[in-house]
PDB file of C-alpha atoms in Angstrom:
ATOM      1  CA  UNK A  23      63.984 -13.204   2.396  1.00  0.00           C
ATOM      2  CA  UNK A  24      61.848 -15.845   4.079  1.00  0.00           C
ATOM      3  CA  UNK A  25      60.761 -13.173   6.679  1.00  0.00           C
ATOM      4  CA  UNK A  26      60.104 -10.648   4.156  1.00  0.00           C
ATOM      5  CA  UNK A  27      57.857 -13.621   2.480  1.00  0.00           C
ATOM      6  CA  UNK A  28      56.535 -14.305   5.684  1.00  0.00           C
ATOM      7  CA  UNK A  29      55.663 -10.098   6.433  1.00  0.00           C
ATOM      8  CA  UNK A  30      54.309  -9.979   3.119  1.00  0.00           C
ATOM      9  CA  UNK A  31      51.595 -13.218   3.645  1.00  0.00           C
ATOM     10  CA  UNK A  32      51.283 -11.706   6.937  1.00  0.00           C
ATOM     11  CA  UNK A  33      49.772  -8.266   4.983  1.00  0.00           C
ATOM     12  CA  UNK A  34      48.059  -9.582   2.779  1.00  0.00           C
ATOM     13  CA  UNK A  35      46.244 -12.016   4.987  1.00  0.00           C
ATOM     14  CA  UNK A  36      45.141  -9.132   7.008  1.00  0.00           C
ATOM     15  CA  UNK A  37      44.332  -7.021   4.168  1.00  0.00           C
ATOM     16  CA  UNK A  38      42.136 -10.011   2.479  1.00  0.00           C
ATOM     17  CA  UNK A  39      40.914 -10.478   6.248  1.00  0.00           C
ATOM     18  CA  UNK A  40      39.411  -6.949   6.536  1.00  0.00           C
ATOM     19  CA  UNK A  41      37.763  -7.254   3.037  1.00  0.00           C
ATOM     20  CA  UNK A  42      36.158 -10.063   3.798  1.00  0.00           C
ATOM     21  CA  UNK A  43      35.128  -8.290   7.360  1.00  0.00           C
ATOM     22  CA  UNK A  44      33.846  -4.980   5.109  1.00  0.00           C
ATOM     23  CA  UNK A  45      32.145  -7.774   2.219  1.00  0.00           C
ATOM     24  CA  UNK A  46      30.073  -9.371   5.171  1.00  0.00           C
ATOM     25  CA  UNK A  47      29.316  -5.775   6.673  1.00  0.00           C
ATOM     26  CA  UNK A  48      27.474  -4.612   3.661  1.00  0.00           C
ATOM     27  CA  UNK A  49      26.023  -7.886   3.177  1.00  0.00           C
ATOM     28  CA  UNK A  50      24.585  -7.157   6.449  1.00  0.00           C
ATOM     29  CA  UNK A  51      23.840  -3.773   5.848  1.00  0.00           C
ATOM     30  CA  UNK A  52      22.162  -4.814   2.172  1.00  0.00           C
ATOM     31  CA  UNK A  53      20.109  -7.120   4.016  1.00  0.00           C
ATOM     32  CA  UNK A  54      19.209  -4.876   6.437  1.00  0.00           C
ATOM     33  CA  UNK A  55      18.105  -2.420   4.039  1.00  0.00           C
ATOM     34  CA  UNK A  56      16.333  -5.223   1.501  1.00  0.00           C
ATOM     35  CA  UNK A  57      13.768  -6.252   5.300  1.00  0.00           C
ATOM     36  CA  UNK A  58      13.090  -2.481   5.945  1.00  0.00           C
ATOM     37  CA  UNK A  59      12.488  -1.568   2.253  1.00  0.00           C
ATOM     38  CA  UNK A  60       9.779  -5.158   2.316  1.00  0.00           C
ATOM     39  CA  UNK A  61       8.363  -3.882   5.926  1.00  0.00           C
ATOM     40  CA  UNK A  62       7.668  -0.196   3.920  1.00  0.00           C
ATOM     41  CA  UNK A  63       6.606  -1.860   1.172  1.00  0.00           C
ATOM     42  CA  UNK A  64       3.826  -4.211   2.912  1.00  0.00           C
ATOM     43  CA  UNK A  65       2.940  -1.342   4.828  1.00  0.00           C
ATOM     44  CA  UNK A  66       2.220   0.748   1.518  1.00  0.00           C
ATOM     45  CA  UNK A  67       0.330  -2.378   0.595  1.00  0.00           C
ATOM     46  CA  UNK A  68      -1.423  -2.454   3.755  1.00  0.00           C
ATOM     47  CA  UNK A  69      -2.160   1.145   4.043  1.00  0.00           C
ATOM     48  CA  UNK A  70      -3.289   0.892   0.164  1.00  0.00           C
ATOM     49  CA  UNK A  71      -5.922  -2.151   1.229  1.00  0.00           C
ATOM     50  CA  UNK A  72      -7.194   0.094   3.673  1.00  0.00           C
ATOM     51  CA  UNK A  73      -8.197   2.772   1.559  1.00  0.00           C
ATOM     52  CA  UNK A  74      -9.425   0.541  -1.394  1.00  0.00           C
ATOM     53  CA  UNK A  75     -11.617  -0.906   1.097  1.00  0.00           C
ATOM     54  CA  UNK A  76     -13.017   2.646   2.634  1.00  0.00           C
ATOM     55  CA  UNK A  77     -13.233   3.734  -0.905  1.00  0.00           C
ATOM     56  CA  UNK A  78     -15.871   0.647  -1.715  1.00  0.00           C
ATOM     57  CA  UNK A  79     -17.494   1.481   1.156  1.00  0.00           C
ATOM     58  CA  UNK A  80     -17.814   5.216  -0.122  1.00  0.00           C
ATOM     59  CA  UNK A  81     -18.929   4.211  -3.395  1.00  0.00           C
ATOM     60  CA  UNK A  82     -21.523   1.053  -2.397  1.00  0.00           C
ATOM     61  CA  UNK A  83     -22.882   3.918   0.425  1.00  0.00           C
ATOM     62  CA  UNK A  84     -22.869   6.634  -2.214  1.00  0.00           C
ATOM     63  CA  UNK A  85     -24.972   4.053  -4.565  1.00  0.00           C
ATOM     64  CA  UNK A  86     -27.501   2.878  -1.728  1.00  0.00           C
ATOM     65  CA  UNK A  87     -27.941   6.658  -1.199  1.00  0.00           C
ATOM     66  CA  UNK A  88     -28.936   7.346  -5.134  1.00  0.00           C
ATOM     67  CA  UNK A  89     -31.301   4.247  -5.363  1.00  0.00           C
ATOM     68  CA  UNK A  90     -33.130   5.541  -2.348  1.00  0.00           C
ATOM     69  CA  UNK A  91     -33.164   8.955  -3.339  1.00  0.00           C
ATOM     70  CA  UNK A  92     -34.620   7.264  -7.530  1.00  0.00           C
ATOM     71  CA  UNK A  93     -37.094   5.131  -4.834  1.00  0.00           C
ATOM     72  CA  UNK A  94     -38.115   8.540  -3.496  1.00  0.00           C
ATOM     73  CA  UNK A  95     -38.191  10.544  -6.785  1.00  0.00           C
ATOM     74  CA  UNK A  96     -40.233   7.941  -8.177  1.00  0.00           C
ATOM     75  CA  UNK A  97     -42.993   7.585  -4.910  1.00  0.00           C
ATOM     76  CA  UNK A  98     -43.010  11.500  -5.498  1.00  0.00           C
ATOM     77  CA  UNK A  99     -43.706  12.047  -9.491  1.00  0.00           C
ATOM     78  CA  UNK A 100     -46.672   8.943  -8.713  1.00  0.00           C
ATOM     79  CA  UNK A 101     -47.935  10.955  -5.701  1.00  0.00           C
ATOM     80  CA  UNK A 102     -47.658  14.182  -7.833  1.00  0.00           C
ATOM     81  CA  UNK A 103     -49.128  12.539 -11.384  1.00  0.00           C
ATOM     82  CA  UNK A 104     -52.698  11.297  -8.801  1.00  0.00           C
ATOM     83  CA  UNK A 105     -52.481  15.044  -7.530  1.00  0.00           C
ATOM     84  CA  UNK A 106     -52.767  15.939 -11.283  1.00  0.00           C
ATOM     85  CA  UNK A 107     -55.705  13.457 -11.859  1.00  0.00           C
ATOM     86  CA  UNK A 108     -57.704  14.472  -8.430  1.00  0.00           C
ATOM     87  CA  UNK A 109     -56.907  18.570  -9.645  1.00  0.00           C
ATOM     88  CA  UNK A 110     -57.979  17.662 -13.158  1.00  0.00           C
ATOM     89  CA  UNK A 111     -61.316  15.682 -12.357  1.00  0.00           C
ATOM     90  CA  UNK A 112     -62.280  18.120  -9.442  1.00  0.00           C
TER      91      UNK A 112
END
């Protein structure tokens, strides 16, 4: 009976021994997942940054573009209003 006792500790010890061994696995593995899941996620961020900064670049580019183009529009309707004047008083 002692033996059988003994057997049965035995069992369970190595039963309660390769749960812990399968618990620390997918702790590993969970951690393991959680660093590659942060790594894609800062390089999302990263890749994000990277656009928002091209896009501002776009857009203050696109807006130096239309204030020299109003500059232009404006140099041309003064240059057009004299050609007016000199048609009208010649």
């Amino acid at each position: 009976q002692v033996e059988d006792s003994l057997q049965n500790a035995e069992q369970r010890l190595t039963q309660v021994s390769l749960k812990a061994k399968l618990a620390h696995e997918k702790a590993a593995n969970a951690v393991a997942e959680f660093k590659k899941e942060e790594q894609e996620a800062e390089n999302a961020l990263s890749e994000a940054k990277v656009q928002l900064e091209s896009t501002v670049s776009a857009l203050r580019e696109k807006n130096s573009l239309k204030e020299t183009l109003r500059l232009e529009a404006e140099e041309l309707s003064k240059e057009l209003n004299t050609l007016k004047v000199t048609l009208f008083l010649g």
